[in-house]
Every structure is written in structure tokens, then in C-alpha cells.
Short mmCIF file of C-alpha atoms in Angstrom, two decimals:
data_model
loop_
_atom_site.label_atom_id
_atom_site.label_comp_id
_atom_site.label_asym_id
_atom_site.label_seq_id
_atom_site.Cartn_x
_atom_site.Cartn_y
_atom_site.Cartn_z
CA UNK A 11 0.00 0.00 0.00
CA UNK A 12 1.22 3.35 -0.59
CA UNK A 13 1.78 6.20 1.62
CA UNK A 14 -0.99 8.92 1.11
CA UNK A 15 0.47 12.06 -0.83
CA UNK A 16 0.54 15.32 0.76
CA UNK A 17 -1.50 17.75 -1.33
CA UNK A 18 0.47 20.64 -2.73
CA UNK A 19 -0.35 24.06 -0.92
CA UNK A 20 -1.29 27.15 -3.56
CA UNK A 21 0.28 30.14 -2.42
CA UNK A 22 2.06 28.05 0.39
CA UNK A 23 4.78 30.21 2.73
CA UNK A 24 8.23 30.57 -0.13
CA UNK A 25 11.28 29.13 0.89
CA UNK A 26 13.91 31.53 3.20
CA UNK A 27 16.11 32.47 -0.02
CA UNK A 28 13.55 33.27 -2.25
CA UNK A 29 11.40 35.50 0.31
CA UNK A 30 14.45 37.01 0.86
CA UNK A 31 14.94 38.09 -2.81
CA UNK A 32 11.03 38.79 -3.20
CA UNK A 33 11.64 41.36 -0.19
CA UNK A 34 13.86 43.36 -1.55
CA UNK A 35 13.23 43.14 -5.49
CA UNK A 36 9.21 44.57 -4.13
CA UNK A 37 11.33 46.80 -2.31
CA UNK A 38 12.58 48.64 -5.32
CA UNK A 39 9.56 48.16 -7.56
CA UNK A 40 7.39 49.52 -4.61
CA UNK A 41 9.82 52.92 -4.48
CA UNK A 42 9.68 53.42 -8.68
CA UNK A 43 5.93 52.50 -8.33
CA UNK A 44 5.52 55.82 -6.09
CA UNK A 45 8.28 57.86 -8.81
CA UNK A 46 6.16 56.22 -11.80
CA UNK A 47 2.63 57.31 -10.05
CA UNK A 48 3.78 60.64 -9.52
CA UNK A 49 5.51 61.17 -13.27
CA UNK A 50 1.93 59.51 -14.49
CA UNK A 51 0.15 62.92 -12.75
CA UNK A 52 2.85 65.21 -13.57
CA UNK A 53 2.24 63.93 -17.19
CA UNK A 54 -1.35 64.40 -16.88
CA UNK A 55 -0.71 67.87 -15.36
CA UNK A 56 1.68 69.10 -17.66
CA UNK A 57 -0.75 68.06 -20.92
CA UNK A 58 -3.56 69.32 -19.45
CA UNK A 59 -2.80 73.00 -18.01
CA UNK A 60 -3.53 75.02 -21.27
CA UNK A 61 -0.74 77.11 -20.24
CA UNK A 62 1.51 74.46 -20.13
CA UNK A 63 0.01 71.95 -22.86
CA UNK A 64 2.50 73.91 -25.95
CA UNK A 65 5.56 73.29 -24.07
CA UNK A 66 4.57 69.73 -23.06
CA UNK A 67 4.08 69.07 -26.56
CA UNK A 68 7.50 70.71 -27.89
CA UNK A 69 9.61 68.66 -25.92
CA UNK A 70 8.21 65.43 -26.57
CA UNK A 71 8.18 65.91 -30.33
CA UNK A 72 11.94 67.62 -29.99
CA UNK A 73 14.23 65.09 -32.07
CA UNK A 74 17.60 64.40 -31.01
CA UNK A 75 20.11 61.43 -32.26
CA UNK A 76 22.29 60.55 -35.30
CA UNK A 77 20.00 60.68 -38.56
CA UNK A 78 23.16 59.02 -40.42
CA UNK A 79 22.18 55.75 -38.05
CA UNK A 80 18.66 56.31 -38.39
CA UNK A 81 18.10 57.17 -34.67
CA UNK A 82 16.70 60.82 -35.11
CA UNK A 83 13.91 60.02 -32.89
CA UNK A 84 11.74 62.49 -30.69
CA UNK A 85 12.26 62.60 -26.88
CA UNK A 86 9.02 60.63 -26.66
CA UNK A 87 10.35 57.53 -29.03
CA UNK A 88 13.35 57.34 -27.16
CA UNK A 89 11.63 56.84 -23.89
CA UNK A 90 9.37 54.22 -25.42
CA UNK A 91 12.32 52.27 -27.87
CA UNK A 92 15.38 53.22 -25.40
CA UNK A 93 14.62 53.52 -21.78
CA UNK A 94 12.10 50.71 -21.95
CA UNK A 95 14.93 49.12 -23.07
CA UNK A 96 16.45 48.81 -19.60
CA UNK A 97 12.97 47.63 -18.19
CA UNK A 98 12.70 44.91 -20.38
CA UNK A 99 16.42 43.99 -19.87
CA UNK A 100 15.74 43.85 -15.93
CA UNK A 101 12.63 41.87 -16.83
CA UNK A 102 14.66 39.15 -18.67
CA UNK A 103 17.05 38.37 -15.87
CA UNK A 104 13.88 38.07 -13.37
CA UNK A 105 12.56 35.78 -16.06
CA UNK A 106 15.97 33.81 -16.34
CA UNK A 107 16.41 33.76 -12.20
CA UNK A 108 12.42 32.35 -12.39
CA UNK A 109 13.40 29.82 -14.76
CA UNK A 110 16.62 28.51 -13.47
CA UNK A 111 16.08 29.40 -9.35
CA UNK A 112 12.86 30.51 -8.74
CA UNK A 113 9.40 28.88 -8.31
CA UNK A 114 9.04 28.44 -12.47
CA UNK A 115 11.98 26.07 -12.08
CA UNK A 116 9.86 23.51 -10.40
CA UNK A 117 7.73 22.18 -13.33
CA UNK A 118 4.95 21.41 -10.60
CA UNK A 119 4.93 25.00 -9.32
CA UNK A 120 5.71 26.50 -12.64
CA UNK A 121 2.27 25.53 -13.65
CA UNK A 122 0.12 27.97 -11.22
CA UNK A 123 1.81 31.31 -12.36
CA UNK A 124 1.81 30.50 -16.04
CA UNK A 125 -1.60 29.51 -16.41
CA UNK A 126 -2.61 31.91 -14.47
CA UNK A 127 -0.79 34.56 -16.62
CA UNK A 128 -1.94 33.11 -19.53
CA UNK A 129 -5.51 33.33 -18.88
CA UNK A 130 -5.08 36.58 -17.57
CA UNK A 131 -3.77 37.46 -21.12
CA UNK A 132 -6.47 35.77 -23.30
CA UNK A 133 -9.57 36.54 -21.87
CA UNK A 134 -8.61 40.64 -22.08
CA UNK A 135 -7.92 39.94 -24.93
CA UNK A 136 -11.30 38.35 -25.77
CA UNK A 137 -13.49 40.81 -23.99
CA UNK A 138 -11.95 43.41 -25.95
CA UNK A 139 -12.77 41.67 -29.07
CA UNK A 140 -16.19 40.79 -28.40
CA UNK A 141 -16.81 44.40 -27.10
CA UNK A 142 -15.31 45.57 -30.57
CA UNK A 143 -17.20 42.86 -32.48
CA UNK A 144 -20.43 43.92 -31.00
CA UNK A 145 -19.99 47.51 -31.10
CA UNK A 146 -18.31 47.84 -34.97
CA UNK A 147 -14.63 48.61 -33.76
CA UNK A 148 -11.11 48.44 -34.59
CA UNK A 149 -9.67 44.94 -33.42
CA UNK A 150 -6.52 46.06 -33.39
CA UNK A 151 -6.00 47.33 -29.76
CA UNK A 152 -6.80 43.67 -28.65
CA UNK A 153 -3.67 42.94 -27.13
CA UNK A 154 -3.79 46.26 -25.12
CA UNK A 155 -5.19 45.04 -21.79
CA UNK A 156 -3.12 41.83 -21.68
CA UNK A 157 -0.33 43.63 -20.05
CA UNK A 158 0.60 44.20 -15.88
CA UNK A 159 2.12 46.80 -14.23
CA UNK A 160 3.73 45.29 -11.16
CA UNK A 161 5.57 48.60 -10.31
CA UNK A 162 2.38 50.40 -10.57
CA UNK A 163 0.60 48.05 -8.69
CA UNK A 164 3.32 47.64 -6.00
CA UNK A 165 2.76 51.24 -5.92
CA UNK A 166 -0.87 50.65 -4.69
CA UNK A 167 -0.05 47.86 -2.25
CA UNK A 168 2.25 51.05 -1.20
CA UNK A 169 -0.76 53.81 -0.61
CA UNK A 170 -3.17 51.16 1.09
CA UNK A 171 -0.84 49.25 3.28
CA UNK A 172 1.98 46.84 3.04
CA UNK A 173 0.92 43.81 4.95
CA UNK A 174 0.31 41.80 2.17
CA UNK A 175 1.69 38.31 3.02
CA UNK A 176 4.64 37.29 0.73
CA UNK A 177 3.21 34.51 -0.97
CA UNK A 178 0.50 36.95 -2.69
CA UNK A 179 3.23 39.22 -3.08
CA UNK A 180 5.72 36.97 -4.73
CA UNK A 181 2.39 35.03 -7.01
CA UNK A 182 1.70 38.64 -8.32
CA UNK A 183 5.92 39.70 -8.75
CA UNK A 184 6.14 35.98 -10.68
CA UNK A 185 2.37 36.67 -13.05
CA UNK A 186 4.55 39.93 -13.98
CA UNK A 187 7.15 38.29 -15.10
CA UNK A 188 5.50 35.66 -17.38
CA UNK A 189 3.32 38.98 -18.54
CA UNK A 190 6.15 40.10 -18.99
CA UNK A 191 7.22 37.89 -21.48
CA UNK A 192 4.33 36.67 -23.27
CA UNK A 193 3.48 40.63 -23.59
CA UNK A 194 7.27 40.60 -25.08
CA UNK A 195 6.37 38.09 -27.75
CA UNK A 196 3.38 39.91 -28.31
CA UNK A 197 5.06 42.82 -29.82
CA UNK A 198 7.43 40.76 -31.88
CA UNK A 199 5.46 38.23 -33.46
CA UNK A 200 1.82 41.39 -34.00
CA UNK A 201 4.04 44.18 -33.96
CA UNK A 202 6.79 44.09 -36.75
CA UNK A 203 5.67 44.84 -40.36
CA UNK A 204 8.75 44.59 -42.05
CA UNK A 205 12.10 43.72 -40.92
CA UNK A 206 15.61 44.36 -42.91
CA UNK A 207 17.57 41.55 -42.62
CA UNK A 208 21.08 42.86 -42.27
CA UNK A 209 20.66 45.05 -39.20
CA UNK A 210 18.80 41.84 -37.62
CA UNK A 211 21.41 39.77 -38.38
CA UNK A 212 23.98 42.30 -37.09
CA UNK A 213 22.35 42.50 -33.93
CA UNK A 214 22.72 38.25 -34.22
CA UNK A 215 25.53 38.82 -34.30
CA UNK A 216 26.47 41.41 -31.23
CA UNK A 217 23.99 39.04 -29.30
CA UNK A 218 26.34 35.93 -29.92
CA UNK A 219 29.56 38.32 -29.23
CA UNK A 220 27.90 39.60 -25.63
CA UNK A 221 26.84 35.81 -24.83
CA UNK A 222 30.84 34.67 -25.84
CA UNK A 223 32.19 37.16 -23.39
CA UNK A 224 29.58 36.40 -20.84
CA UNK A 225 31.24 33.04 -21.00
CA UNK A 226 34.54 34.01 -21.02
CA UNK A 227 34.04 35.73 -17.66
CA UNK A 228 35.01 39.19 -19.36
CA UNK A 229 34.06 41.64 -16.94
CA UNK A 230 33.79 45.51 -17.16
CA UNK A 231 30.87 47.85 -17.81
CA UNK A 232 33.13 49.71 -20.63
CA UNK A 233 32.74 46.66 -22.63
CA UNK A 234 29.62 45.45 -22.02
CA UNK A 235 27.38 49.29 -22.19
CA UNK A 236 28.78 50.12 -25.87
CA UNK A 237 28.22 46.59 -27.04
CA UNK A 238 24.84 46.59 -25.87
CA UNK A 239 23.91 50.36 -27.09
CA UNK A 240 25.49 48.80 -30.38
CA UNK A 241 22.71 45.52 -30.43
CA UNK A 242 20.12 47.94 -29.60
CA UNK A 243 20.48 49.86 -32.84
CA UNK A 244 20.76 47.19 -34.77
CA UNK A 245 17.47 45.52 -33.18
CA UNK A 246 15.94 48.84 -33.66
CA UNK A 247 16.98 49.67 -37.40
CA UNK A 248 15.68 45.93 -38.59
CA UNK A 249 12.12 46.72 -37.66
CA UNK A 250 11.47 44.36 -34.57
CA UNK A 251 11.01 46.39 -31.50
CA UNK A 252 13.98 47.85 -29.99
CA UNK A 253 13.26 46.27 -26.71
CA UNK A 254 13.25 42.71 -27.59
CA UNK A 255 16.98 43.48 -27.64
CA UNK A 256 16.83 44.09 -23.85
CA UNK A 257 15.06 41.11 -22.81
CA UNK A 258 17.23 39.00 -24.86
CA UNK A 259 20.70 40.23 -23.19
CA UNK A 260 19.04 39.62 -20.28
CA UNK A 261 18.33 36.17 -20.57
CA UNK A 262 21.65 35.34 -20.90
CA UNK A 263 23.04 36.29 -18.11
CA UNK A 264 23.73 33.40 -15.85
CA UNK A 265 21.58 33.55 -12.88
CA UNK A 266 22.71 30.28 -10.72
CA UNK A 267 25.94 30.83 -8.42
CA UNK A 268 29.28 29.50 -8.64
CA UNK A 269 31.09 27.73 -5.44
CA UNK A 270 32.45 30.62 -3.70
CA UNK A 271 30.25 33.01 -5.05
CA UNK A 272 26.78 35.35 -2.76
CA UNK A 273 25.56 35.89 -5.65
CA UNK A 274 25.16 35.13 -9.11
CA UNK A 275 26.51 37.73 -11.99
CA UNK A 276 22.68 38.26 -13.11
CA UNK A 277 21.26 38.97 -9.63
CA UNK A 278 24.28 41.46 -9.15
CA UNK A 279 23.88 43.46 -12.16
CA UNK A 280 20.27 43.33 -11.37
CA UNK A 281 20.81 44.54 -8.42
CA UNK A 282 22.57 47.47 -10.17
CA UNK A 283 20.35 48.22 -12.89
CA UNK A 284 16.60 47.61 -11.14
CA UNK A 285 17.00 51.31 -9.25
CA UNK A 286 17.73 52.57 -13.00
CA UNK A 287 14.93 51.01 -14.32
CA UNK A 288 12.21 51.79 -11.93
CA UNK A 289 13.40 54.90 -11.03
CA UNK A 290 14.39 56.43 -14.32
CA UNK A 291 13.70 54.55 -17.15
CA UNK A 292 10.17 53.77 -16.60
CA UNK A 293 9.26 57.16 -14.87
CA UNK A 294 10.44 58.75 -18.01
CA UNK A 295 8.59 56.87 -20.03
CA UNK A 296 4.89 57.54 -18.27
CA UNK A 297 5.91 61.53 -18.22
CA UNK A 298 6.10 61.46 -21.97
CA UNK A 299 3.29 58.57 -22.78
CA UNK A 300 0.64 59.13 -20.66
CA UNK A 301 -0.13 62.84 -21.16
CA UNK A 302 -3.37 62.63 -22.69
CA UNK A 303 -5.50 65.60 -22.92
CA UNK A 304 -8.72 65.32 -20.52
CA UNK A 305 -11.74 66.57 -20.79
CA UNK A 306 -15.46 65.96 -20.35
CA UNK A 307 -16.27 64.37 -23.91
CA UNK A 308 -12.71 62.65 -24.02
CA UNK A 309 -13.82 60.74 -20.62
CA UNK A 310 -17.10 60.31 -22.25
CA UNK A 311 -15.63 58.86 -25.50
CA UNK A 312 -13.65 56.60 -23.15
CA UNK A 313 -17.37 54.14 -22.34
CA UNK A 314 -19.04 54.89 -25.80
CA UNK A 315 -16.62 53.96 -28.40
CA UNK A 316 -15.59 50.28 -28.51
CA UNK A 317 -12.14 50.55 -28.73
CA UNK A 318 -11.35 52.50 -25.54
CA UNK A 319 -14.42 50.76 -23.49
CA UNK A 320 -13.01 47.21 -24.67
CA UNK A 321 -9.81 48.51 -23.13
CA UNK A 322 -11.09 49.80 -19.69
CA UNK A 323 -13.55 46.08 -19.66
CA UNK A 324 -10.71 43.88 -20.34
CA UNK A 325 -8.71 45.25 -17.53
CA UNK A 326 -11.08 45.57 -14.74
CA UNK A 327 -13.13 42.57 -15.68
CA UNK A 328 -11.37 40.25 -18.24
CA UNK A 329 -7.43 40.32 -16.37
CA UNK A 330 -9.45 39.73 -12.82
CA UNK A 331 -11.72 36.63 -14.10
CA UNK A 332 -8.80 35.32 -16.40
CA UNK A 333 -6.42 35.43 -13.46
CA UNK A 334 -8.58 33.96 -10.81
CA UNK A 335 -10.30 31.73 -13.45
CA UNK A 336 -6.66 30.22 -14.30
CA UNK A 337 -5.59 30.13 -10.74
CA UNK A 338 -8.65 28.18 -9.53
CA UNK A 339 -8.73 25.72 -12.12
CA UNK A 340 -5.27 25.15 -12.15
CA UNK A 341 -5.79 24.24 -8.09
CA UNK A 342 -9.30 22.26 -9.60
CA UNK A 343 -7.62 19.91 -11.59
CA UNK A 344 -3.90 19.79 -9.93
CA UNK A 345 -5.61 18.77 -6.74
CA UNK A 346 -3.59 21.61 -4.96
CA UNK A 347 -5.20 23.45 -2.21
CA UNK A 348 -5.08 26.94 -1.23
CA UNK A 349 -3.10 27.77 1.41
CA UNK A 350 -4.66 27.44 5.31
CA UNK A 351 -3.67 30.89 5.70
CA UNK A 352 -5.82 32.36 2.77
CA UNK A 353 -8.84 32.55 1.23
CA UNK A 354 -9.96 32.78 -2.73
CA UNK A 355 -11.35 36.12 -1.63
CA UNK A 356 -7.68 37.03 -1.83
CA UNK A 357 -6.49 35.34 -4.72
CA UNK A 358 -9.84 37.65 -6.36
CA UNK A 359 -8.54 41.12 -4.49
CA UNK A 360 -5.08 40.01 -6.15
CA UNK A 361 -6.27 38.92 -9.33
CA UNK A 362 -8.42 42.50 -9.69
CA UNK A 363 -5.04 44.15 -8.66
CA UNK A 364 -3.10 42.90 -11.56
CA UNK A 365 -5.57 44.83 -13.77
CA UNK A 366 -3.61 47.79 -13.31
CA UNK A 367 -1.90 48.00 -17.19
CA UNK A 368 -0.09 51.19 -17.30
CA UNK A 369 3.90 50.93 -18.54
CA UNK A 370 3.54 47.30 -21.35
CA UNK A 371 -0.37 48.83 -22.17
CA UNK A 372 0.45 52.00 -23.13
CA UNK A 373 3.60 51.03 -25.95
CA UNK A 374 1.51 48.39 -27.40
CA UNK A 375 -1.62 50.97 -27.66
CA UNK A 376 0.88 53.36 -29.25
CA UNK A 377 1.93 50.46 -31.55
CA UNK A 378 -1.39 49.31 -32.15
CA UNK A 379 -2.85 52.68 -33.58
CA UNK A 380 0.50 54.25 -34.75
CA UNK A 381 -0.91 56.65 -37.55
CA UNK A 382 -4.02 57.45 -35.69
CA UNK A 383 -3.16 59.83 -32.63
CA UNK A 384 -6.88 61.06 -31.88
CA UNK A 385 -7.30 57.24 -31.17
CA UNK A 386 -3.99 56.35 -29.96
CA UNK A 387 -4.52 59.33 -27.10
CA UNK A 388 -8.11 58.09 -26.63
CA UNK A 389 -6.91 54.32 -25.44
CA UNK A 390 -4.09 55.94 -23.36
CA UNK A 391 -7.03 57.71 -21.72
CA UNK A 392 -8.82 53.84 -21.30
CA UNK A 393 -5.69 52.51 -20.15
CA UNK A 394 -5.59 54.99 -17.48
CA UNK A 395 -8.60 54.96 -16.63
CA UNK A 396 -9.11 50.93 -16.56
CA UNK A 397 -6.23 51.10 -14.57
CA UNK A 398 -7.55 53.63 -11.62
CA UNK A 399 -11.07 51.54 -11.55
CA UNK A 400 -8.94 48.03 -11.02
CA UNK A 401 -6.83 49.56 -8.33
CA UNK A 402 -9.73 51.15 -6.33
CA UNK A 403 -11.46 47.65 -6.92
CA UNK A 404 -8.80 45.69 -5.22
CA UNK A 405 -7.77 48.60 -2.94
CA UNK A 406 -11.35 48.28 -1.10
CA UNK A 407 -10.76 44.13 -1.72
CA UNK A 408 -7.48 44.52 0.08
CA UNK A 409 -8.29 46.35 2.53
CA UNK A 410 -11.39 44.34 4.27
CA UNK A 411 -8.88 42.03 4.94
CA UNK A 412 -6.28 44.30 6.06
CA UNK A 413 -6.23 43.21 9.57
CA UNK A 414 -5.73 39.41 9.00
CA UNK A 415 -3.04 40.20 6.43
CA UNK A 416 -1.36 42.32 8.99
CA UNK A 417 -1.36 39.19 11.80
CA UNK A 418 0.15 37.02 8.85
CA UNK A 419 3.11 39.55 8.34
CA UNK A 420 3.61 39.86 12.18
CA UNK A 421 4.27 35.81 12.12
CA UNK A 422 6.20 36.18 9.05
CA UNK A 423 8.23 39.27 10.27
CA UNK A 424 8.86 37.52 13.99
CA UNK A 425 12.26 36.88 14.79
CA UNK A 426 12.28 36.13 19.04
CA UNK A 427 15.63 34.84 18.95
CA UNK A 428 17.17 38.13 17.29
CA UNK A 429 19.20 35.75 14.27
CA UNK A 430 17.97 37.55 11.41
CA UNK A 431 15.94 34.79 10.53
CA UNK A 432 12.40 34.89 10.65
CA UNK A 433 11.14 32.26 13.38
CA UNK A 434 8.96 30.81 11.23
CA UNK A 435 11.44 29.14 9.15
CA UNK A 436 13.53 27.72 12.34
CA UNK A 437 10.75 26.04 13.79
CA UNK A 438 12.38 22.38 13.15
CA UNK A 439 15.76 23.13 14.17
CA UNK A 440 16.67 21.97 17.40
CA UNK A 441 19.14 24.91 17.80
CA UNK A 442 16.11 27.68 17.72
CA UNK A 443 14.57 26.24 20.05
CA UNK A 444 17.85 25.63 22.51
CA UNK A 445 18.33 29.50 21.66
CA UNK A 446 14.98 29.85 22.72
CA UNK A 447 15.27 27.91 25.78
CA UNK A 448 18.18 30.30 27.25
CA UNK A 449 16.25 33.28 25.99
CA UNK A 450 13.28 32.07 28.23
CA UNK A 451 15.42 30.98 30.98
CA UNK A 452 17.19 34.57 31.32
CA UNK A 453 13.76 35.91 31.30
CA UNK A 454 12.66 33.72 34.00
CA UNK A 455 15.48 34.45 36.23
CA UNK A 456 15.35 38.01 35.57
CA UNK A 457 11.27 38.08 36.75
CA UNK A 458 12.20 35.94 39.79
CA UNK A 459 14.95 38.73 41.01
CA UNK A 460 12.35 41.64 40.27
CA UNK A 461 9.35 39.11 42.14
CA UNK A 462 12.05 38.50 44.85
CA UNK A 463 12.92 42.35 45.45
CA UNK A 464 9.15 43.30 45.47
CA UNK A 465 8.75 40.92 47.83
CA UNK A 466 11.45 41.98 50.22
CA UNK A 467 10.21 45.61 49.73
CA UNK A 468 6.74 44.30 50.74
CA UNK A 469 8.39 42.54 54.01
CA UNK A 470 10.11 45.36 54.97
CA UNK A 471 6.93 47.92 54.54
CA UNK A 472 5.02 45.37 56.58
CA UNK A 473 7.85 45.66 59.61
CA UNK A 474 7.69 49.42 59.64
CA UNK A 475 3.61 49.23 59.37
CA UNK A 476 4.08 46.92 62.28
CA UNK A 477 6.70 48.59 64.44
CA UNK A 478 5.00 52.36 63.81
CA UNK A 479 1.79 50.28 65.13
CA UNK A 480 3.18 48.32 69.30
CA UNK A 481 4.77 52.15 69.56
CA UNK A 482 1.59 53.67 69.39
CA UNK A 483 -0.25 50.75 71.74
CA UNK A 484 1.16 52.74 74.63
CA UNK A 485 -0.62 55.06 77.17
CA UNK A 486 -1.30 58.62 76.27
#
């Protein structure tokens, strides 16, 4: 007979290392979340004070850049095409560490967070179509709402409280990253309409040239920044998006360590290059993308025509059904169970969360309508404005269940035995609890001298009360 199987936990407590790296990589996305919230209403501000609108509008159309190498581009294109660039390159290493050390390296766990992204992917995707179907539309903003913000969201999780428990944390950091990725392909495979041949197969080229010296060990930044600024050109001039370059230099960096080594070279340079990319690159990119001009009938426009309110439905409704939808059948037919600690409720308030599009939405709806900018400014405007309703919908999710998440944390944070480990994780090691042991036992002996000094102080008050009292027994 065999032994009964243990079913697999959903959203189960992560292992020591990989909290650990979870904690601080949300760390950094939480900060640029705040900078990229507060460029994405500067934008807005800037575009929309008529005395201001002119200027707003004059630098992003001011070009700047070698013509002779075809990169005369406008401040605006290079924020999308260049700075991205670094985004996506930080979002290939994340997806290499997933693949190679993280939970998508585990087949079994792998399965949750794909599916889950995938769904969360097609059925935006299909609401928008069927909205656009049904109301005479354009279909091709259909890939639009596929896309997650996890700064931008982190950036929520920032204004409404941070107790959310590290496992829902690290399921919505790890659904980013395979976003991430499909989202990548997206643009690639929908978004190139001609490519020319030689610069792609230069940029081959400089890509098999940075993976040789990556293998070589060559180290130095002067080798490695002019070689990739090189392979970004090239990827740019041969028609497939310039960013695809990024995420593919990132993917090769090795992300597993080496005896003797902390830390692997990709986590390192991530660690270098994450504080660029959420705090510059991307903030950059939502000053010069996301000022739309607002007004009454532009808000209006945004739930009449079927373009922008396919947009603002497939990220409130279709990314929180897909992502839930995925997630519980994925548990349905794995035989996994959710975690004792949670409840779907919170998978839901998560799931709504990730409908926040903002950064990956707003290139692909300025790829999607390139030509048409009354239309391309009109599903900037739904992509903004999808993305407010989905955070105020999980913000109010999140919060009724503020107070359990924060008793969660407070286990997960609790470290008695001052290690700098979370106790959590020690709880079958014989030497916490011997630690804990002498901790108790110098508390004990410590409440026994304070019990045994009250009580002398209490003998000796009695002896005075008594003495004051046979002196006073006397005669008058």
C-alpha cells in the first residue's frame, strides 16, 4: 500500500532564499511604483494646463540622435524604444532567475503562475474583441489590456498598506514576469511589419559576441554598455522592436551561483540596474506617454466607443476573471489546495489588482494605432482609466482584509531569537529552540529577582507598618 500524498499548498509560505529576494526586489519596484505614479500625474498635469500643454508638446516631439544611423527620434520615441529598453532587460534576468532558481523552475509549481498569466492574457484579450465585435470597432487594440504593471501596482499595495503576506506578493511579482514575457512576444510576433535583414542579423551577431564574453568571464561595464547600445540599434533599425533586444541580453546572463560566489553575476547586475529602471527609465517613459489631454467628452468617449471601453472592460473585468479563473482551475484539476492561511477572496482582491496595465499597455496601444493619434490618445485615456477603476477595486478588496493580512506579516516578520531569521522558518531546528530555551530561561530568572525584590520591599513595609503600630499601643 502506498503512503498517502501530501497535497500541494497554492500560495504556500516561499522558501527563506527566495522571500528574501522577493523582499527586496518589491522593495525597489514599490519605491519606482511611487516615482512612476507621480511622473503619471505630472504627465497628466503638464498636458492638461492650457498654459503648459505647448511646451509639453515641444519637448516630446523635440528630435535628437544621429540621422546618419537612423536614430533621429523624438524625446518621446526614445523613452518608449530606449529607456524601456532597460525595463525589459531587468525583466529578462527576473525571467531567467524564475526559470533557473525561482518557483518556475519547479515544473509542478511553474504551472500555477503561467496559467494563471496566460488566462489573464487571453480573456482581455477576448473581452476586448467581443466588445469591438459587438460595437463595430477596430480589433486592433486587442492585445492592449493583456499587459501588468507590477511597479504600478506595487505602488498601490504602497498607498493602502503593506501587509500583504509574501506569498500573494511573490504570485503577483512571478504573473509579472511571465506577462512580462508573453506581452514581449506579443510585440514581436503582432508588432513588426517589415524587418531588414542585415541590421537583424547584425544584432545576431552582437547578441552571440555579448553571450561569448559572458562566457569568457570578461568583466567591465566599458565593454559590455557600448556593445549593448550597439545591439540595440541594430534591433531597432531591422524593424522588430527595440526592446526585444533588452530582454534577450538579459536572458543570458547566468543567474545560478558558482562555489564561492553570494551571488550570481545576473542577480548582481540586477541589483545594479533595477534602481535605473524603476526609477528612471520607466518614470520617463509615463511623463512622456501618458499625457493625454482630458476633458469631459474625451472621458465620455472613453465608455461609448468600442475601442477605448473594450480597453477599460478587459482590464477591470477580463485580467481579474482570467487570473482567478486560471488560478482556480489550475488548483481544480492539480488537486492543490489553497493555502490554510488564505482565502480565494484574496487570490480575487489580487487577481483585480493585476488589472492595473499602465507601462507594457500603453507602448503596445501606441503600436497598435501608430498613424491614428486622436485614437492612440483616446486608449491611453482607457488605459488609465481601466487602470484607476482596477486599483480602487482591489484597494477596497485589500483592505477588508487588512487586519488578518497584517497578523500574517507579524508571524512572518517575527524573529524572538534576534538571528535575522524569521522564526517561522527555524521552527524544526533543534538549535532555535535551545536559543529559545536560554532566551526564556534569562527571562525567568530576571522576573524571579524583580518578584524576589518586590517581595522583600513588601516585608520590609510590613515591619515598619508593624513597628510604627506596638509604639503607638502605649498610654497617652
Amino acid at each position: 500500500m502506498t503512503a498517502p500524498t501530501t497535497p500541494r499548498k497554492v500560495l504556500g509560505r516561499l522558501s527563506l532564499p527566495e522571500r528574501t529576494f522577493v523582499v527586496d526586489a518589491l522593495r525597489t519596484e514599490t519605491v519606482g511604483g511611487v516615482l512612476l505614479l507621480l511622473a503619471a500625474v505630472t504627465s497628466l498635469l503638464w498636458a492638461n494646463i492650457p498654459a503648459l500643454h505647448d511646451s509639453y508638446e515641444t519637448v516630446s516631439h523635440f528630435h535628437l540622435g544621429p540621422a546618419a544611423l537612423g536614430l533621429d527620434l523624438s524625446i518621446e520615441h526614445w523613452a518608449a524604444d530606449g529607456l524601456l529598453a532597460i525595463f525589459f532587460f531587468v525583466a529578462g534576468i527576473e525571467l531567467k532567475r524564475e526559470l533557473v532558481a525561482g518557483d518556475l523552475r519547479d515544473p509542478k509549481a511553474a504551472v500555477l503562475p503561467v496559467v494563471a498569466a496566460l488566462c489573464g492574457m487571453a480573456v482581455p484579450a477576448l473581452v476586448y474583441t467581443l466588445t469591438n465585435v459587438l460595437g463595430g470597432g477596430s480589433l486592433d487594440g486587442w492585445a492592449v489590456p493583456t499587459a501588468t504593471d507590477i511597479a504600478f501596482a506595487l505602488a498601490v499595495l504602497a498607498v493602502i498598506g503593506t501587509s500583504l503576506p509574501s506569498a500573494l506578493r511573490a504570485f503577483l511579482l512571478t504573473l509579472a514576469v511571465v506577462d512580462d514575457l508573453f506581452a514581449i512576444l506579443i510585440i514581436a510576433v503582432f508588432f513588426t511589419e517589415t524587418i531588414n535583414f542585415a541590421a537583424l542579423g547584425g544584432a545576431v551577431v552582437g547578441l552571440g559576441v555579448f553571450w561569448l564574453l559572458l562566457r569568457k568571464g570578461v568583466r567591465g561595464w566599458y565593454v559590455y554598455v557600448p556593445l549593448a547600445l550597439v545591439i540595440w540599434a541594430l534591433m531597432y533599425n531591422s524593424g522588430i522592436h527595440a526592446t526585444i533586444a533588452g530582454v534577450a541580453m538579459g536572458l543570458m546572463l547566468r543567474c545560478t551561483t558558482h562555489k564561492g560566489e553570494d551571488h550570481s553575476p545576473g542577480e548582481h547586475i540586477e541589483h545594479l540596474v533595477r534602481p535605473l529602471s524603476a526609477g528612471l527609465a520607466v518614470p520617463l517613459f509615463a511623463l512622456f506617454s501618458a499625457g493625454v489631454s482630458l476633458s469631459g467628452d474625451s472621458m465620455k468617449d472613453v465608455f461609448t466607443k468600442p475601442e477605448t471601453l473594450g480597453v477599460v472592460l478587459g482590464l477591470v473585468v477580463g485580467k481579474t476573471i482570467g487570473i482567478f479563473g486560471g488560478t482556480w482551475l489550475t488548483a481544480r484539476f492539480t488537486r492543490a489546495t489553497l493555502s490554510d492561511d488564505l482565502q480565494w477572496a484574496d487570490v480575487f482582491a489580487v487577481a483585480s489588482l493585476a488589472g492595473i496595465g499602465f507601462t507594457v499597455s500603453l507602448l503596445i496601444g501606441e503600436l497598435a494605432f501608430e498613424g491614428d493619434m486622436v485614437l492612440t490618445d483616446e486608449v491611453k485615456a482607457a488605459v488609465l482609466t481601466g487602470s484607476l477603476i482596477a486599483a480602487l477595486v482591489a484597494g477596497t478588496l485589500l483592505k477588508v482584509r487588512n487586519v488578518k493580512y497584517r497578523r500574517l506579516c507579524e508571524a512572518e516578520e517575527r524573529d524572538d531569537d534576534l538571528d535575522g531569521i524569521p522564526d517561522i522558518y527555524e521552527e524544526h531546528d533543534p538549535a532555535y529552540h535551545l536559543r529559545m530555551a536560554e532566551i526564556y530561561d534569562r527571562k525567568a530568572a530576571e522576573h524571579r529577582r524583580l518578584a524576589a525584590v518586590r517581595e522583600a520591599e513588601r516585608r520590609e513595609l510590613a515591619e515598619v507598618a508593624g513597628g510604627a503600630g506596638e509604639e503607638n499601643d502605649g498610654p497617652a
